[in-house]
Coordinates of C-alpha atoms and ligand atoms in Angstrom, one line a residue:
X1 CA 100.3 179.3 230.3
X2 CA 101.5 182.5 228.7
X3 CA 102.1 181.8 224.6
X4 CA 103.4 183.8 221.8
X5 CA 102.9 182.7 218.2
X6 CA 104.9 183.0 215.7
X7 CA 103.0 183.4 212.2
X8 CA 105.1 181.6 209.5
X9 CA 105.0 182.8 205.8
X10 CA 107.9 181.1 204.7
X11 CA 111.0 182.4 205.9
X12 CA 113.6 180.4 206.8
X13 CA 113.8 181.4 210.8
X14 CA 110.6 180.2 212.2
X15 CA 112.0 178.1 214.5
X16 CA 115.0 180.2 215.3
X17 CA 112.5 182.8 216.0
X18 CA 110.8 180.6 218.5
X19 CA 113.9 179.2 220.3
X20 CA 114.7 183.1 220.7
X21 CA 111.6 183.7 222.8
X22 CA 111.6 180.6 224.8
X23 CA 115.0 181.3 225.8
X24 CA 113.7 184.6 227.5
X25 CA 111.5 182.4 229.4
X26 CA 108.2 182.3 227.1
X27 CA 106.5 179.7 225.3
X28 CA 106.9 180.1 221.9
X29 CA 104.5 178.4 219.1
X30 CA 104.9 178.2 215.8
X31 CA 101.8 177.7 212.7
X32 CA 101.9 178.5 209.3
X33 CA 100.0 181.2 208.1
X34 CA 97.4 179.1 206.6
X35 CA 97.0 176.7 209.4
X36 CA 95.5 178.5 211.9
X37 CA 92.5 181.3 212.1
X38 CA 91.8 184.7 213.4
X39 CA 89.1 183.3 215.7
X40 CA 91.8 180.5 216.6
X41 CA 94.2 183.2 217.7
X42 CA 91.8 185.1 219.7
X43 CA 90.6 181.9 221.3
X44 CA 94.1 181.0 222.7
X45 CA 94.8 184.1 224.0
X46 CA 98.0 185.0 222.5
X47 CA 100.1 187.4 224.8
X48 CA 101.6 188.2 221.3
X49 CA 102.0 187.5 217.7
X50 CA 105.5 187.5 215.7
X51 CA 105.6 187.8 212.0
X52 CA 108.2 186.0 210.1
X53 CA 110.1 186.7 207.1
X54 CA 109.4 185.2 203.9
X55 CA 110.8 184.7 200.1
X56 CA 107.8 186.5 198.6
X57 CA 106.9 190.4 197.6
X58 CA 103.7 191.2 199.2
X59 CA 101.8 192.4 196.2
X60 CA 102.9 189.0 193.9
X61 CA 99.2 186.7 193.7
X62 CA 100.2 183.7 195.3
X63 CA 102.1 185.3 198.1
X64 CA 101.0 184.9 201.7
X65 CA 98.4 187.4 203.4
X66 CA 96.7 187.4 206.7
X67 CA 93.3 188.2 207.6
X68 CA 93.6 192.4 208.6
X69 CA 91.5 191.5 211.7
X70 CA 94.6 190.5 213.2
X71 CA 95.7 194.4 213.3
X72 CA 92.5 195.7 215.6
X73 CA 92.5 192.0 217.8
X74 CA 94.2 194.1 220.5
X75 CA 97.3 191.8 220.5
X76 CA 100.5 192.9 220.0
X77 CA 102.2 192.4 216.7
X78 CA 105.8 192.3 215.3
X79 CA 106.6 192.0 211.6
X80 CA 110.3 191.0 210.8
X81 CA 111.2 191.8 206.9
X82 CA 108.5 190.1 204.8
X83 CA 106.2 190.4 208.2
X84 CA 107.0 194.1 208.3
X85 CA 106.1 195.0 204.9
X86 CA 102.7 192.8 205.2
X87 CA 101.6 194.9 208.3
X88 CA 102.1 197.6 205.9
X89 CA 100.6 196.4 203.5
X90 CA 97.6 195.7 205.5
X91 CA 96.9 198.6 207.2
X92 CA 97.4 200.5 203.9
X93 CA 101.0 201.6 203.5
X94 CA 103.2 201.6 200.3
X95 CA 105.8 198.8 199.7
X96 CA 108.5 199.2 196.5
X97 CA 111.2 196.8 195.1
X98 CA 114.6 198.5 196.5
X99 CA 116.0 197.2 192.6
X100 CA 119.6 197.3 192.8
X101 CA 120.2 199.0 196.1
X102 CA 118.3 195.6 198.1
X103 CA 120.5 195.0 201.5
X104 CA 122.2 191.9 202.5
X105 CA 124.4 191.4 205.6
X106 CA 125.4 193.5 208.2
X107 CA 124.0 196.9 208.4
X108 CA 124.0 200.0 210.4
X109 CA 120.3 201.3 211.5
X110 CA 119.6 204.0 213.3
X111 CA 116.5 203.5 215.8
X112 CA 114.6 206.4 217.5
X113 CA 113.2 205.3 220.7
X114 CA 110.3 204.0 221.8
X115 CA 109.5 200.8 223.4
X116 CA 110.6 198.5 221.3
X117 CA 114.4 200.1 221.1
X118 CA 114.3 200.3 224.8
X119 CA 117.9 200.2 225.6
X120 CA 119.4 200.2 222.1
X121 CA 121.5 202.5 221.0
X122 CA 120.5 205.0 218.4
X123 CA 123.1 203.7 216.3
X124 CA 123.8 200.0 215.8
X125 CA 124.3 196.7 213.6
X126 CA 121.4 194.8 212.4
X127 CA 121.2 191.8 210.0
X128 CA 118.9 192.6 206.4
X129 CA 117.7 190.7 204.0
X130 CA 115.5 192.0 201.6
X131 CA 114.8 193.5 198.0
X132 CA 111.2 195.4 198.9
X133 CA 111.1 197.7 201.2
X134 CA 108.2 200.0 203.3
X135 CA 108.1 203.1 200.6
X136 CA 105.1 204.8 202.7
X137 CA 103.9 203.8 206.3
X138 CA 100.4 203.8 206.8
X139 CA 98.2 205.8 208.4
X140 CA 98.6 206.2 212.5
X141 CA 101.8 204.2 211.8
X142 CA 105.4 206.0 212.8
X143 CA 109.0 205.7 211.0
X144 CA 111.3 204.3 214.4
X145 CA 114.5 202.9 212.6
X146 CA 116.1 204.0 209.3
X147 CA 119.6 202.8 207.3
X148 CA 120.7 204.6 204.8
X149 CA 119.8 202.7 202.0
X150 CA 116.2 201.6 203.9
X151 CA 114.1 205.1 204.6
X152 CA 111.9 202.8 207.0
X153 CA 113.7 200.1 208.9
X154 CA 111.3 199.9 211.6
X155 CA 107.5 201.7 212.0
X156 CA 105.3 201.3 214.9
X157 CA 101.4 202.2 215.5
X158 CA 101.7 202.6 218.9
X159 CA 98.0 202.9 219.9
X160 CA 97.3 199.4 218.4
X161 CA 100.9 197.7 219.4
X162 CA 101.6 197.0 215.9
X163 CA 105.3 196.6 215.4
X164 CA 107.5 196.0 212.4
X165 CA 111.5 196.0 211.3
X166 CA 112.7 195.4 207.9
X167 CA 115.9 193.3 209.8
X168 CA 115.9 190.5 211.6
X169 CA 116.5 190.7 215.5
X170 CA 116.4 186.9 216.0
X171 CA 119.6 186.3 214.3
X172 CA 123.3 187.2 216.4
X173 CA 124.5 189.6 213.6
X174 CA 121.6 191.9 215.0
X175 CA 123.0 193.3 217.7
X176 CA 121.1 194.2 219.9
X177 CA 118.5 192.0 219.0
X178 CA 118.0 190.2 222.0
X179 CA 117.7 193.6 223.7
X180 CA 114.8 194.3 221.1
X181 CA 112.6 191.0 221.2
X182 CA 112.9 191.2 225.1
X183 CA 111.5 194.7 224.9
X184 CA 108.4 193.4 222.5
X185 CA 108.0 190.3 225.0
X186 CA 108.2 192.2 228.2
X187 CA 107.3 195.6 227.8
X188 CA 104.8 195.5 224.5
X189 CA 103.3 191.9 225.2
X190 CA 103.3 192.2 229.3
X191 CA 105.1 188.5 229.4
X192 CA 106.1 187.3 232.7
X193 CA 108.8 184.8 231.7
X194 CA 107.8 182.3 233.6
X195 CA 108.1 179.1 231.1
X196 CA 110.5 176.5 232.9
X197 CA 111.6 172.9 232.1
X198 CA 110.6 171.8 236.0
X199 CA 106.6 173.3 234.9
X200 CA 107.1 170.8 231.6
X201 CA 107.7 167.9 233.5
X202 CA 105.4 168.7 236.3
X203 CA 102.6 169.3 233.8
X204 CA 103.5 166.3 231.9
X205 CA 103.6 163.6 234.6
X206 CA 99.8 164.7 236.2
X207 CA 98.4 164.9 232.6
X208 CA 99.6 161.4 231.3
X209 CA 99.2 160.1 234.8
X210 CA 95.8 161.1 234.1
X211 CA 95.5 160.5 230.7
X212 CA 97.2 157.2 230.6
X213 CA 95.4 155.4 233.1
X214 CA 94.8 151.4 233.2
X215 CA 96.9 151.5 229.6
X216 CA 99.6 149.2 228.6
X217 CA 102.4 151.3 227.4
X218 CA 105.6 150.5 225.1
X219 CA 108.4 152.8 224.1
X220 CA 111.1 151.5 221.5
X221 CA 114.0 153.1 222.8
X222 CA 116.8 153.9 220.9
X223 CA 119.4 154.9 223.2
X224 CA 119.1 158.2 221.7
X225 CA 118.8 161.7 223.3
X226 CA 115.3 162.1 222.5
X227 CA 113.7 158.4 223.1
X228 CA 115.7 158.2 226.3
X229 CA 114.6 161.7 227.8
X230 CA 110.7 160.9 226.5
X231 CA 111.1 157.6 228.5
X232 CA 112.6 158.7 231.8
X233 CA 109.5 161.0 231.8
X234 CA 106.7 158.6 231.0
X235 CA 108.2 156.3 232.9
X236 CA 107.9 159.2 236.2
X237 CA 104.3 159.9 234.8
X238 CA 102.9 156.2 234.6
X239 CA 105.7 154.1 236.4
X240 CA 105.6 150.1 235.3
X241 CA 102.5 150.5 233.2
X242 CA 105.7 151.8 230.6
X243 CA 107.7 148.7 229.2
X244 CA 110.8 149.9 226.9
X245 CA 112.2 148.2 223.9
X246 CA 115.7 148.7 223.6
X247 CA 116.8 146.8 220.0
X248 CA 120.4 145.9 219.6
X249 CA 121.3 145.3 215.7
X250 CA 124.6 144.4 216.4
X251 CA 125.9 147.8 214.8
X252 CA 125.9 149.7 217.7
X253 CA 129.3 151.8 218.9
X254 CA 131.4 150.1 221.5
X255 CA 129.4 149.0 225.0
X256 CA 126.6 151.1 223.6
X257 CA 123.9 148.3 224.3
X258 CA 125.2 147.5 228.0
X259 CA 125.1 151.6 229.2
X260 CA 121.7 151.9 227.6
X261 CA 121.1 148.5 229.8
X262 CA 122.9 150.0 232.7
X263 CA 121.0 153.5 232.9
X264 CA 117.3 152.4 231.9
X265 CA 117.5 149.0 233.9
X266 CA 119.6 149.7 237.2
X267 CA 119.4 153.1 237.6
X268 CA 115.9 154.1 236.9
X269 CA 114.1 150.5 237.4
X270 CA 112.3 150.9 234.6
X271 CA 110.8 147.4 232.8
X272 CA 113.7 147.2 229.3
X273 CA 113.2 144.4 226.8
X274 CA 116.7 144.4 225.3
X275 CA 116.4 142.1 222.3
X276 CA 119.7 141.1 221.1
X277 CA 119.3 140.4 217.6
X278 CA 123.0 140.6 216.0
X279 CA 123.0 137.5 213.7
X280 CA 119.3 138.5 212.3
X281 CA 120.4 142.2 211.3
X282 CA 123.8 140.8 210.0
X283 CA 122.8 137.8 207.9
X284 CA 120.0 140.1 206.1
X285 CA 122.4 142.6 205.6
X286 CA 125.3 140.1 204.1
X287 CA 126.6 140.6 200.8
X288 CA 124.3 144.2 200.6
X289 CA 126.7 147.5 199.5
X290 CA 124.2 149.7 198.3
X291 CA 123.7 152.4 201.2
X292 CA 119.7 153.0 200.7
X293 CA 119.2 149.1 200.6
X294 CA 121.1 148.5 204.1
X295 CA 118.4 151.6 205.5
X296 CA 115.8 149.6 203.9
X297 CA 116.4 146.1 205.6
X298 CA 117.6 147.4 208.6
X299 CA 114.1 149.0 208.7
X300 CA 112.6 146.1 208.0
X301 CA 114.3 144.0 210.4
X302 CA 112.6 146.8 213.0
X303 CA 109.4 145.6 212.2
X304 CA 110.3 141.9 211.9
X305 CA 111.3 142.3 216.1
X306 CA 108.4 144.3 217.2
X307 CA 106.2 141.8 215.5
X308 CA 107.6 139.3 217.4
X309 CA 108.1 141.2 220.6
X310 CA 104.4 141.9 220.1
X311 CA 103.1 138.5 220.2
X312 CA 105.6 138.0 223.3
X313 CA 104.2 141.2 225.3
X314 CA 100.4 140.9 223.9
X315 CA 98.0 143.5 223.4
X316 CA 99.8 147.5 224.1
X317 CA 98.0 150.1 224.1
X318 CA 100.0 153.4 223.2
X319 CA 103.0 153.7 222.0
X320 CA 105.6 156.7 222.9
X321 CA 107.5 158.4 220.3
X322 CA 110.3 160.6 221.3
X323 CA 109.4 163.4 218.3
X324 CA 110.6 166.8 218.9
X325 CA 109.2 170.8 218.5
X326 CA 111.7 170.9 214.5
X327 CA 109.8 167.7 213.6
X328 CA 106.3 168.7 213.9
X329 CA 107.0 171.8 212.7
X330 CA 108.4 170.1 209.7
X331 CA 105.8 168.0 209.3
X332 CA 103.5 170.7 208.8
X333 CA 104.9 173.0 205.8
X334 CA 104.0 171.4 202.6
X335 CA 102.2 168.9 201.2
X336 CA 102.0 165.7 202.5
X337 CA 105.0 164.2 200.0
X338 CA 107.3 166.4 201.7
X339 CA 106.3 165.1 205.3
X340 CA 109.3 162.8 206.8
X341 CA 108.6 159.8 209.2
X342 CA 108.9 160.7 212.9
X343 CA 109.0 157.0 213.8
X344 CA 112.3 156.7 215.3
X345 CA 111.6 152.6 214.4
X346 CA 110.1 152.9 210.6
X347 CA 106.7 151.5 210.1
X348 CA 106.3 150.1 214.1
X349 CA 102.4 151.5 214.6
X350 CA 101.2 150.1 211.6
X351 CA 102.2 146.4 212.7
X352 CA 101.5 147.2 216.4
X353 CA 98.0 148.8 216.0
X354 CA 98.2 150.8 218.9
X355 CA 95.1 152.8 219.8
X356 CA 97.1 156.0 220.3
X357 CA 100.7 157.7 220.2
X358 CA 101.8 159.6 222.7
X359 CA 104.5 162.3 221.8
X360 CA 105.5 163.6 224.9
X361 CA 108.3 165.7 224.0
X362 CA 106.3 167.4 220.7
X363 CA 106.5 170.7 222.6
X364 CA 110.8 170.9 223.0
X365 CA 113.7 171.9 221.1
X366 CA 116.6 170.0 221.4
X367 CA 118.6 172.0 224.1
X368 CA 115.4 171.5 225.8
X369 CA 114.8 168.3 225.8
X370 CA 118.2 167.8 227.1
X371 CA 117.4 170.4 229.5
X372 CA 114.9 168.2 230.8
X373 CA 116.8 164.7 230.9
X374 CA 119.1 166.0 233.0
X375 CA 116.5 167.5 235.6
X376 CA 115.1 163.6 235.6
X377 CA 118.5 162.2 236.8
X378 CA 119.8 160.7 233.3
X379 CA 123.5 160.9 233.1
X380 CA 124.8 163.4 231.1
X381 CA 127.1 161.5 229.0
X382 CA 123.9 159.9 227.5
X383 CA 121.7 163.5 227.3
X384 CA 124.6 165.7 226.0
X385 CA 125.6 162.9 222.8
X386 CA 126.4 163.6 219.8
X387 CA 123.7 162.0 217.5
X388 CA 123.9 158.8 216.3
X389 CA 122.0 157.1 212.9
X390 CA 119.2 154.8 213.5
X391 CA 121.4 152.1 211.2
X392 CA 124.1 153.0 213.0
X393 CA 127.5 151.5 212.3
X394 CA 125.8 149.8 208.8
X395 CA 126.2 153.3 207.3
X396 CA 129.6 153.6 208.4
X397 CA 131.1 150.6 207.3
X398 CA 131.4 151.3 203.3
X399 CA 130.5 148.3 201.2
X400 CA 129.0 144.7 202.7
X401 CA 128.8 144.6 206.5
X402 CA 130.4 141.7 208.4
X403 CA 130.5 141.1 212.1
X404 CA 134.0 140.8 211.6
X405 CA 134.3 144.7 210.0
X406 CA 132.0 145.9 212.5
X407 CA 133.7 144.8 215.7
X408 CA 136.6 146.4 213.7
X409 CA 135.2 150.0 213.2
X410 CA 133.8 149.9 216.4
X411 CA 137.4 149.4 218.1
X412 CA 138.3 152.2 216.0
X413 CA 135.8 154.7 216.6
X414 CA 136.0 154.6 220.5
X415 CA 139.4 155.2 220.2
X416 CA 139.0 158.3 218.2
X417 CA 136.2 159.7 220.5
X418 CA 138.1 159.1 223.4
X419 CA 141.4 160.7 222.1
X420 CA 139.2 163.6 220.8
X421 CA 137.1 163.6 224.4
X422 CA 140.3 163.6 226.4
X423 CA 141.8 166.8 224.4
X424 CA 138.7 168.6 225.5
X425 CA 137.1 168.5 222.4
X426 CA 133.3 167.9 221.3
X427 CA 132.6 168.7 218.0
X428 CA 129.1 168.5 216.8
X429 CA 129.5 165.0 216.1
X430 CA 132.9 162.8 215.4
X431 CA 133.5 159.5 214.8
X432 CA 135.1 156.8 212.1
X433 CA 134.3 154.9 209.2
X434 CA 135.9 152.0 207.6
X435 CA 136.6 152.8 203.9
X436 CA 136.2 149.5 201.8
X437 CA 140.0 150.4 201.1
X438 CA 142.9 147.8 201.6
X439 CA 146.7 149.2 201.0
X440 CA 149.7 148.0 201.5
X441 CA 152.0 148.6 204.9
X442 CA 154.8 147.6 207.0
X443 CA 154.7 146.1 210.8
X444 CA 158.0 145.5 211.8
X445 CA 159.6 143.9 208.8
X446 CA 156.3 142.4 207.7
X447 CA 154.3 143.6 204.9
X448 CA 151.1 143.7 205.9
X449 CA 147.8 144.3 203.9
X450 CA 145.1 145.8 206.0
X451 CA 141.8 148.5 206.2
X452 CA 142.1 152.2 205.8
X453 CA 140.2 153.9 208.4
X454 CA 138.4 157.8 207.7
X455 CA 138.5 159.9 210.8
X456 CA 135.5 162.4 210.5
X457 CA 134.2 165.3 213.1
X458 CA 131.6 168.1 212.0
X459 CA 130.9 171.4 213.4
X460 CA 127.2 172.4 212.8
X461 CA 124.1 173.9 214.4
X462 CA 121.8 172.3 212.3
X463 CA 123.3 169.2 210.1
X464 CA 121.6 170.7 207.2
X465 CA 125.3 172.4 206.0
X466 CA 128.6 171.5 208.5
X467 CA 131.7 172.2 208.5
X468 CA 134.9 169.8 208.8
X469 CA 135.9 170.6 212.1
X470 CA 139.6 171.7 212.3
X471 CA 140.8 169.3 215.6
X472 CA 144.6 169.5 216.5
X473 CA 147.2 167.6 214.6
X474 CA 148.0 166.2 218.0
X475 CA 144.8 164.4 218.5
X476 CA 144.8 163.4 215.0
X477 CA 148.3 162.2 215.8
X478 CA 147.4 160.0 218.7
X479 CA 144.3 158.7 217.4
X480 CA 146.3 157.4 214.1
X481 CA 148.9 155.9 216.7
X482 CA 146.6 154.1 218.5
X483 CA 144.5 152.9 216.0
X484 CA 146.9 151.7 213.9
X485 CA 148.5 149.7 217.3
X486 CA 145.4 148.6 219.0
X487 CA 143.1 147.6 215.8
X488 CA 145.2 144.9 214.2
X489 CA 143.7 144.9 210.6
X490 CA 143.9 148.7 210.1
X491 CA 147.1 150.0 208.4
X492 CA 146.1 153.6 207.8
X493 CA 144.5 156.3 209.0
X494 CA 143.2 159.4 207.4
X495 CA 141.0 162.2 208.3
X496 CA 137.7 163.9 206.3
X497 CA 138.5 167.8 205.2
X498 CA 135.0 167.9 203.5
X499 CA 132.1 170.0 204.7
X500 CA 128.5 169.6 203.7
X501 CA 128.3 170.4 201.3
X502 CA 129.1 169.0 199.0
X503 CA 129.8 165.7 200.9
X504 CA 127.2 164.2 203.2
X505 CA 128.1 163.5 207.3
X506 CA 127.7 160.3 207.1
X507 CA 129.9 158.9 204.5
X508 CA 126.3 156.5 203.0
Ligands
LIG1 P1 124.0 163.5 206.5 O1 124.9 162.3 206.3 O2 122.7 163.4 205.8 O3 123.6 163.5 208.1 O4 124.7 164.7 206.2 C1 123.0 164.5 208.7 C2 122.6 164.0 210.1 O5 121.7 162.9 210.0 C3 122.2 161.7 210.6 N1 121.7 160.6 209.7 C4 120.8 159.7 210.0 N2 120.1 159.5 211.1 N3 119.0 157.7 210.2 C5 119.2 158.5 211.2 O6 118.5 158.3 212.2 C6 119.7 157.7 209.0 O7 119.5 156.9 208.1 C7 120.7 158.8 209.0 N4 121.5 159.2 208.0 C8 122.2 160.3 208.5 C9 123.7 161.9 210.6 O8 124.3 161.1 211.6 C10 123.8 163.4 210.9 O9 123.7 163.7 212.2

């Protein structure tokens, strides 16, 4: 399979980066700098090589440098920003701090031809971020691209296929950089575009047909996008050898636990344990208001089951984890403090002692992975939702949890999606929480006393920063109406106008 890496020295748009060149149709990888070899790189035949950006200067001690074998390995290179002024750097070339005149933002650049500007026009808007800058190119390197604060935007050694620009094509500011990185893909690397989602789950079902042979499998399945889609596919690869775990807490949005039921059991025939373990997760949870503790037991109360379920099923072999491309490549910046926990159920392999994970989707971006679950046949409501906490409604029910508040919220929150849903309308993710407020109201000519309900819906690509989303005063309007009529202890509605930050999503 035809791969291009992507080098990472720090900048912030490795995996952007990547997601650009897969969506032209080539596998795109992604290793720090440190993490993989010159011999490595050479061994995996690499149609090409991207360098990232990065925060530091080239010529500071501790910043990031690449063995200069990489330049005469007869692959094709791109630098973006910090990448650019390390292939000059490394071949010899002159790099200065641009002081005070450092761009930010949109810029014009003005491109001279060659391959890589195939197509562009010689005068356009690209993206920069940067305080050095390439004073001198090296030897048998050419100036392609200037601004007029940036005397070399873009070089390129055309004999060795060496490319660099001090902007960055990956992000939509550029643009024409789409037009740019299909030109380095295409015409520089000789890519045939030819990665698909139907080769991914062709490939995957003959290798762990293969692989998992004669093994007793178990998935915990979350009802999630990405447990869902990696269980559909083992369960194409290896068939009943695959038993899922489906745990309902009791905290679940409304008819949750029965779709999951519905799609996993009826539709696909696939072997589901749904535990149904309500009272257990409620009763440790009573009396608890402190946000981290809930995540703590409700973790804990994950392990509690599988133990159980374990004794019940007897020995499995592997266990399936639905981790995704973002968090392996998470998981390998920094030192192991800053790793997070990919088990989507905390702690499970150390009380199941499997003999071996499997991680079928480790490969996939999210659009890809949905990509995928809808080419195996799983309904779309489940493989397009909007995500969902693994404490579900315990983090959305402020202060101590009863059964009694949670059937509550639960009534509430359908009723907002499907006002919001009905208008058209799919923010990034929407839903309610019940405030630990009580306020006075009227119902006829009774007083009533009753729960104050927080409408909240988020636009975001990545959940790391959002933005309240602005949904019509209509649908806030309904929603309020309906609540207000069909939930009988809520008495007022309101609706979150906070982005992150500083506020969180979730309101624990
Ligand atoms: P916050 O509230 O941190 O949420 O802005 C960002 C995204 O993460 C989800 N989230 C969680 N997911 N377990 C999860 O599986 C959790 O404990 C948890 N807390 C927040 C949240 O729904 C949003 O999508």
């Amino acid at each position: 399979m035809e791969k291009i890496l992507v080098l990472d020295f720090g900048g912030q748009y490795d995996l952007l980066i990547a997601r650009r060149v897969r969506e032209q149709g080539v596998f795109a990888e992604i290793y720090p700098y440190n993490k993989i070899s010159l011999a490595e790189i050479k061994e995996r035949g690499y149609k090409g090589v991207i360098f990232t950006g990065g925060p530091n200067s080239v010529y500071d001690e501790t910043s990031p440098h690449y063995d200069k074998g990489i330049l005469d390995a007869g692959i094709p290179v791109l630098g973006i920003c910090y990448g650019h002024q390390l292939i000059a750097y490394m071949a010899g070339g002159q790099i200065c701090s641009a002081g005070n005149i450092s761009e930010y933002g949109k810029t014009v650049v003005y491109t001279g031809g060659g391959k890589l500007f195939d197509k562009v026009p010689s005068q356009s808007v690209c993206w920069m971020s940067h305080t050095d800058y390439v004073k001198a190119v090296p030897d048998g390197f050419d100036v392609t691209a200037h601004t007029d604060n940036c005397p070399c935007a873009a070089m390129v050694d055309v004999s060795r296929r060496i490319y660099g620009v001090q902007f960055h094509p990956e992000v939509t500011h550029t643009e024409y950089g789409k037009t740019m990185l299909h030109n380095f893909l295409f015409s520089i690397c000789g890519c045939a575009g030819d990665w698909r989602t139907d080769d991914f789950i062709e490939r995957s079902i003959v290798k762990y047909r293969s692989e998992l042979q004669g093994k007793r499998v178990l998935c915990a399945l979350s009802g999630g996008v990405d447990s869902s889609v990696a269980a559909v596919l083992m369960h194409r690869a290896i068939g009943d050898a695959l038993t899922c775990v489906f745990v309902d807490h009791g905290l679940l949005r409304k008819n949750e636990g029965d779709d999951v039921e519905r799609v996993f059991r009826d539709k696909f025939n696939m072997k589901l344990i749904r535990v149904n373990a309500e009272d257990r997760f409620l009763s440790a949870l009573s009396g608890v208001k402190e946000p981290e503790k809930k995540r703590k037991i409700i973790g804990e109360q994950f392990i509690r089951v599988f133990e159980e379920q374990s004794r019940v099923l007897g020995k499995m072999d592997v266990l399936v984890q639905g981790t995704i491309y973002p968090d392996v490549v998470e998981s390998g910046k920094g030192d192991a403090s800053t790793i997070k926990s990919h088990h989507n159920v905390g702690g499970l392999p150390s009380v199941m002692d499997f003999e071996g994970i499997v991680e079928p989707l480790r490969e996939l971006f999210k659009d890809e992975v949905r990509a995928v679950g809808l080419k195996l046949g799983i309904p779309e409501a489940l493989v397009m939702r909007q995500p969902f906490p693994g404490p579900g409604l315990a983090v959305r029910i402020i202060g101590d949890i009863t059964k009694e508040k949670a059937d509550t919220l639960r009534e509430a929150d359908a009723i907002f999606r499907e006002e919001l849903e009905k208008a058209g309308d799919r923010p990034s993710q929407y839903f309610a929480v019940l405030t630990d407020t009580q306020s006075v109201g009227v119902m006829g000519d009774a007083r009533t006393y009753g729960y104050t309900v927080a409408l909240r819906a988020v636009t975001t690509d990545d959940f790391m920063t959002a933005d309240w989303t602005r949904i019509p005063y209509e649908v806030i309007d309904s929603a309020s109406r309906r609540i207000t009529n069909e939930v009988r202890t809520i008495n007022r509605v309101v609706y979150d106008v906070t982005s992150k930050p500083p506020a969180t999503v979730e309101w624990e």
